[in-house]
């Protein structure tokens, strides 16, 4: 399965591929009490930044799994650059069937719950890798406010209004699946800007530097509309956050 090249281009300068900042990843690590030697599995780890930050700050031992070769390469380079190659292991694989050989303290999937067919299926998958009492981390979008029109839903880059829930509904659904929500860290407009607005410069630079590339017309069209759509809809209506969960 290939990841559309558009993502590799638009997120070329990003180390964090979700609307989170370093500060929020650190806050999350503090909030769940990561400690030296704790084992963390990150499914769909992107460029590995979450594991690298937690290895630097908290001394965790991380394993990341991602399917996109350029992201895997970037993650390995980042771990090596930070002197973490012996603490952060990055594997190129489809994470949808991935189960850790040894149970881990923390199992995460932030921004890719399609790998388990949705939040609940992904929790079931993470559970297969967790030690008893371990913590699952799920990063997921939610409606801060229900968009009032179909155009507003589309402007949020979401398929349909039903494709997301509100935060309280998200919490209820994981509780109903047998998990306690024990912590959470949420994105805000600033962390959204660092994820979304930072893509526009990457797209513009790619178009300038590769005028003959077949993706340029599509990317050019995106750059024409994306900033307005984001400011009008996504920034206002769409939230994102990480829930920390322990099985009852
Ligand atoms: C929104 S990004 C989140 C990455 C990372 N968690 C972060 O926040 O920086 C989604 C990631 O899922 C990866 N991905 C998508 N499908 C996957 C699969 N089946 N197995 C492993 N990784 C997958 C993509 O390559 C991408 O890195």
Tab-separated table of N, CA and C and ligand atoms in Angstrom, residues 1 3 15-18 42 44-46 50 65-68 71 93-96 110-112 114-115 195, ligand 1:
chain	number	residue	atom	x	y	z
A	1	UNK	N	0.848	-1.197	0.000
A	1	UNK	CA	0.000	0.000	0.000
A	1	UNK	C	0.887	1.253	0.000
A	3	UNK	N	1.467	5.457	0.333
A	3	UNK	CA	0.891	6.689	0.870
A	3	UNK	C	0.979	7.721	-0.252
A	15	UNK	N	8.408	17.501	11.298
A	15	UNK	CA	8.879	16.326	12.050
A	15	UNK	C	7.709	15.685	12.786
A	16	UNK	N	6.683	16.491	13.043
A	16	UNK	CA	5.478	15.984	13.713
A	16	UNK	C	4.357	16.057	12.686
A	17	UNK	N	3.712	14.928	12.420
A	17	UNK	CA	2.764	14.856	11.306
A	17	UNK	C	1.326	14.909	11.801
A	18	UNK	N	1.106	15.653	12.835
A	18	UNK	CA	-0.219	15.844	13.410
A	18	UNK	C	-0.242	17.244	14.008
A	42	UNK	N	4.956	2.693	19.013
A	42	UNK	CA	4.203	3.749	18.316
A	42	UNK	C	3.836	3.239	16.927
A	44	UNK	N	2.271	3.555	13.303
A	44	UNK	CA	2.157	4.694	12.377
A	44	UNK	C	2.915	5.880	12.982
A	45	UNK	N	4.191	5.660	13.223
A	45	UNK	CA	5.020	6.618	13.981
A	45	UNK	C	5.486	7.799	13.146
A	46	UNK	N	5.188	7.791	11.830
A	46	UNK	CA	5.622	8.911	10.997
A	46	UNK	C	7.129	9.057	11.028
A	50	UNK	N	7.888	11.672	18.094
A	50	UNK	CA	7.305	11.468	19.435
A	50	UNK	C	8.242	10.565	20.251
A	65	UNK	N	6.643	1.911	14.108
A	65	UNK	CA	6.320	1.165	12.889
A	65	UNK	C	5.613	2.117	11.937
A	66	UNK	N	6.123	2.217	10.709
A	66	UNK	CA	5.430	3.047	9.720
A	66	UNK	C	5.581	2.410	8.339
A	67	UNK	N	4.591	2.685	7.497
A	67	UNK	CA	4.540	2.024	6.195
A	67	UNK	C	5.200	2.851	5.087
A	68	UNK	N	5.444	4.133	5.356
A	68	UNK	CA	5.901	5.040	4.297
A	68	UNK	C	7.439	5.148	4.317
A	71	UNK	N	9.257	8.404	5.328
A	71	UNK	CA	9.086	8.765	6.742
A	71	UNK	C	9.961	7.861	7.627
A	93	UNK	N	6.844	-1.236	8.065
A	93	UNK	CA	5.861	-2.325	7.969
A	93	UNK	C	4.456	-1.743	8.019
A	94	UNK	N	3.513	-2.580	7.621
A	94	UNK	CA	2.102	-2.237	7.785
A	94	UNK	C	1.761	-2.441	9.262
A	95	UNK	N	1.345	-1.367	9.922
A	95	UNK	CA	1.102	-1.458	11.369
A	95	UNK	C	-0.244	-2.090	11.689
A	96	UNK	N	-1.073	-2.312	10.665
A	96	UNK	CA	-2.441	-2.764	10.973
A	96	UNK	C	-2.454	-4.142	11.619
A	110	UNK	N	-1.282	7.535	17.012
A	110	UNK	CA	-1.697	8.938	17.008
A	110	UNK	C	-1.836	9.422	15.580
A	111	UNK	N	-3.087	9.593	15.152
A	111	UNK	CA	-3.338	10.133	13.819
A	111	UNK	C	-3.446	9.090	12.732
A	112	UNK	N	-3.773	7.851	13.068
A	112	UNK	CA	-3.871	6.823	12.018
A	112	UNK	C	-4.776	5.666	12.456
A	114	UNK	N	-7.267	4.492	11.267
A	114	UNK	CA	-7.772	3.644	10.184
A	114	UNK	C	-7.041	2.290	10.188
A	115	UNK	N	-5.855	2.238	10.791
A	115	UNK	CA	-5.116	0.963	10.777
A	115	UNK	C	-5.881	-0.138	11.510
A	195	UNK	N	0.927	22.570	12.072
A	195	UNK	CA	0.763	21.402	11.203
A	195	UNK	C	0.247	21.808	9.818
B	1	LIG	C1	-1.033	11.639	10.335
B	1	LIG	S1	0.474	10.737	10.215
B	1	LIG	C2	0.894	10.573	11.930
B	1	LIG	C3	2.339	10.201	12.171
B	1	LIG	C4	2.820	10.311	13.622
B	1	LIG	N1	1.981	9.565	14.520
B	1	LIG	C5	2.926	11.763	14.045
B	1	LIG	O1	1.974	12.248	14.689
B	1	LIG	O2	3.925	12.420	13.734
B	1	LIG	C6	-0.081	9.133	9.769
B	1	LIG	C7	1.028	8.134	9.576
B	1	LIG	O3	0.443	6.860	9.351
B	1	LIG	C8	1.298	6.156	8.481
B	1	LIG	N2	0.519	5.015	8.001
B	1	LIG	C9	-0.614	5.029	7.267
B	1	LIG	N3	-1.089	3.781	7.095
B	1	LIG	C10	-0.235	2.950	7.759
B	1	LIG	C11	-0.176	1.545	7.958
B	1	LIG	N4	-1.100	0.733	7.459
B	1	LIG	N5	0.851	1.042	8.681
B	1	LIG	C12	1.814	1.864	9.188
B	1	LIG	N6	1.810	3.198	9.028
B	1	LIG	C13	0.793	3.737	8.331
B	1	LIG	C14	1.700	7.194	7.470
B	1	LIG	O4	2.829	6.814	6.735
B	1	LIG	C15	1.943	8.386	8.385
B	1	LIG	O5	3.268	8.401	8.841
